Short mmCIF file of C-alpha atoms in Angstrom, two decimals:
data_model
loop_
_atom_site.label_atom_id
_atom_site.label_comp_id
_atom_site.label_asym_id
_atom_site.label_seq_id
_atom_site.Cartn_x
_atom_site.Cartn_y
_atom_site.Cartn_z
CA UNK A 1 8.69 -25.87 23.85
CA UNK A 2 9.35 -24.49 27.14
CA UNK A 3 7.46 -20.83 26.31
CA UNK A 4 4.48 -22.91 25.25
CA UNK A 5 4.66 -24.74 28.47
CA UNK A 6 5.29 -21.39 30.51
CA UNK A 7 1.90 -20.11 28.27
CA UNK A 8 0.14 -22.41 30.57
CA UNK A 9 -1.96 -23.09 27.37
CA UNK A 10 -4.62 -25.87 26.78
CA UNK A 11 -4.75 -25.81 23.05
CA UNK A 12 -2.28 -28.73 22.93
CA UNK A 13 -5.22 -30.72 23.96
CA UNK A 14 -6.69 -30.56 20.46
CA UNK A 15 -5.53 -33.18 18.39
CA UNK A 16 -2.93 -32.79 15.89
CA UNK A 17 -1.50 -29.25 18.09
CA UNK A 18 1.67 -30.37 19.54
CA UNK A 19 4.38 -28.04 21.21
CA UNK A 20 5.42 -26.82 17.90
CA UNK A 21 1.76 -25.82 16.09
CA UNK A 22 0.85 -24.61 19.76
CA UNK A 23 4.02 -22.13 19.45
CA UNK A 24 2.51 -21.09 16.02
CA UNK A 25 -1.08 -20.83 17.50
CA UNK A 26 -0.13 -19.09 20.22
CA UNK A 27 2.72 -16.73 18.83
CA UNK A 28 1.12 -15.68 15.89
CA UNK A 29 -2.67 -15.06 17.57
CA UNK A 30 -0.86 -12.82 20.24
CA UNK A 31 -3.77 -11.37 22.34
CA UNK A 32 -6.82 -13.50 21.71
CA UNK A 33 -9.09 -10.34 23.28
CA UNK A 34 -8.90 -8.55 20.17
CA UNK A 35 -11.11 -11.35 17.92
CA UNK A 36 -14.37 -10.21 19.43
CA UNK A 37 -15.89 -13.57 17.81
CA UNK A 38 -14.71 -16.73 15.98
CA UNK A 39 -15.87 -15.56 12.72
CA UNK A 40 -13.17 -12.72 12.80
CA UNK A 41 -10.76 -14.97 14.21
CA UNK A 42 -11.24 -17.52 11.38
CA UNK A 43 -11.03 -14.06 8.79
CA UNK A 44 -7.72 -13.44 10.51
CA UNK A 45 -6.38 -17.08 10.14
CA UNK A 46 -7.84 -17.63 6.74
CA UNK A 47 -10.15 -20.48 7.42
CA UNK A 48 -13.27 -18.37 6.64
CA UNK A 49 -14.11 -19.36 3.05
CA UNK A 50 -14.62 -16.85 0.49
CA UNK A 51 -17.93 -16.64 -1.55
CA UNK A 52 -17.39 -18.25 -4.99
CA UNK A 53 -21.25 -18.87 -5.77
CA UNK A 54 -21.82 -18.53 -9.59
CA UNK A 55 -26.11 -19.43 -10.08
CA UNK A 56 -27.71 -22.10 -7.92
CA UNK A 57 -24.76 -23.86 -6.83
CA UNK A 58 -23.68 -22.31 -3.84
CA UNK A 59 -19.55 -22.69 -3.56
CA UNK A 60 -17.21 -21.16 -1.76
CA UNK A 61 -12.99 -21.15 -2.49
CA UNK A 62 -9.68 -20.86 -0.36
CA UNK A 63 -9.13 -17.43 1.78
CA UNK A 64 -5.57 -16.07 0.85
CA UNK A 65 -5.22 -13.39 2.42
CA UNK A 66 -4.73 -13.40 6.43
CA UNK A 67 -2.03 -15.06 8.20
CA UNK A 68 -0.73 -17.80 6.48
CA UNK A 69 1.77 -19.45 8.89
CA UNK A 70 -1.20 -19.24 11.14
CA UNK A 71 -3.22 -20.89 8.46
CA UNK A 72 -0.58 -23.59 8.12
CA UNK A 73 -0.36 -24.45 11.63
CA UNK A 74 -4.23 -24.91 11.38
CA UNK A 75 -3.22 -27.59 7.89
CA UNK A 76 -0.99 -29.15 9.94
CA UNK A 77 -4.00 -30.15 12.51
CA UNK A 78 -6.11 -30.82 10.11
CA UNK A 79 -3.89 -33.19 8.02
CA UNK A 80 -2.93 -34.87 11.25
CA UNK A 81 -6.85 -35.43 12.28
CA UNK A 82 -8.08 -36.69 9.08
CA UNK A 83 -4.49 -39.54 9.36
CA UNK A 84 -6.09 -40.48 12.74
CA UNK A 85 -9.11 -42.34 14.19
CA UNK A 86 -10.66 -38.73 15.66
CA UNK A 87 -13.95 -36.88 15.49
CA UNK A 88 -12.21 -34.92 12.94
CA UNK A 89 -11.44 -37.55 10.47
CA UNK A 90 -15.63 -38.57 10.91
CA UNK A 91 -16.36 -35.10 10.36
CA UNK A 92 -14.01 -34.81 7.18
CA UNK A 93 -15.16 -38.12 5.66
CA UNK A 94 -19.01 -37.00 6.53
CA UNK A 95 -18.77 -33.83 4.33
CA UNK A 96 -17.10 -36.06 2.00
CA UNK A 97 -19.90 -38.52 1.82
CA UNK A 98 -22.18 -35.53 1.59
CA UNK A 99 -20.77 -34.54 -2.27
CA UNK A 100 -18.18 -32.14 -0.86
CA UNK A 101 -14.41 -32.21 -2.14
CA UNK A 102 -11.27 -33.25 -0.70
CA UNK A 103 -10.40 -29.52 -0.89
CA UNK A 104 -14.21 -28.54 0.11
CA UNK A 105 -14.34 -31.19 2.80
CA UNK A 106 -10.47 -29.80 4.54
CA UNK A 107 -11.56 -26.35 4.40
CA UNK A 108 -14.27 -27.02 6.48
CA UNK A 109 -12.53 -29.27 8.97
CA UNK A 110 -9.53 -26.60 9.24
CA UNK A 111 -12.65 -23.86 10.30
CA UNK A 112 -13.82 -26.66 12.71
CA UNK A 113 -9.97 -26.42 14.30
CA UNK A 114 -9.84 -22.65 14.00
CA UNK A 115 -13.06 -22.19 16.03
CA UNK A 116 -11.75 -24.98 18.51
CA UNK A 117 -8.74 -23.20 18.89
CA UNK A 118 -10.42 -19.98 19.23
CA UNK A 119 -12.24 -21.51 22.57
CA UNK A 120 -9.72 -22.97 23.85
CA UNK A 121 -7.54 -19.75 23.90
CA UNK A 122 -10.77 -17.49 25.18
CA UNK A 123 -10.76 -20.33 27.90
CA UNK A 124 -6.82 -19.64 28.43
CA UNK A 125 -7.40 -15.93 28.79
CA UNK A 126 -10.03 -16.17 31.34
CA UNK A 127 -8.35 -18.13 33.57
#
């Protein structure tokens, strides 16, 4: 807890990343400068869904490769969001409404987080 405080980070102000999934976030990402965008961030987390598409329905399935305790620590947000009253729960239970999965609906939330997390570490960098 103290090297996350010493990181001088803000991701802890995203719900659901305490001291313990920032540690992850931040330990695992290491330099932020070398994801040029959040799309290659998200490949390097595993949030970026893979294209599973078979004839008009468009569907897309779980990334396993990348880094999964990154991944995890991304779950971990996600889960915690959707058990709260937060824009992420909304968000989940809108894709749900929409004809998407549990699983379908979670992916997309946990890309939501990724690319949240993504700014807020850019922001960290730059300061």
């Amino acid at each position: 807890m103290a090297a996350v405080a010493a990181a001088n980070s803000t991701v802890t102000a995203i719900h659901g990343v305490g001291p313990i999934v920032a540690a992850y976030l931040i330990g695992y990402t290491g330099d932020i400068a070398r994801f040029p965008t959040k799309g290659h961030y998200a490949r390097y987390n595993a949030t970026a869904p893979l294209n599973a598409s078979s004839g008009p329905n468009p569907r897309h399935r779980l990334n396993d490769r990348g880094n999964r305790q990154l991944n995890h620590a991304i779950h971990i947000a996600a889960v915690t969001q959707i058990g709260h009253d937060t824009p992420g729960r909304e968000y989940y239970q809108r894709k749900r409404a929409d004809g998407h999965s549990d699983n379908e609906a979670l992916r997309a939330l946990k890309r939501r987080i990724s690319d949240a997390v993504y700014a807020r570490l850019c922001a960290d960098a730059h300061r």
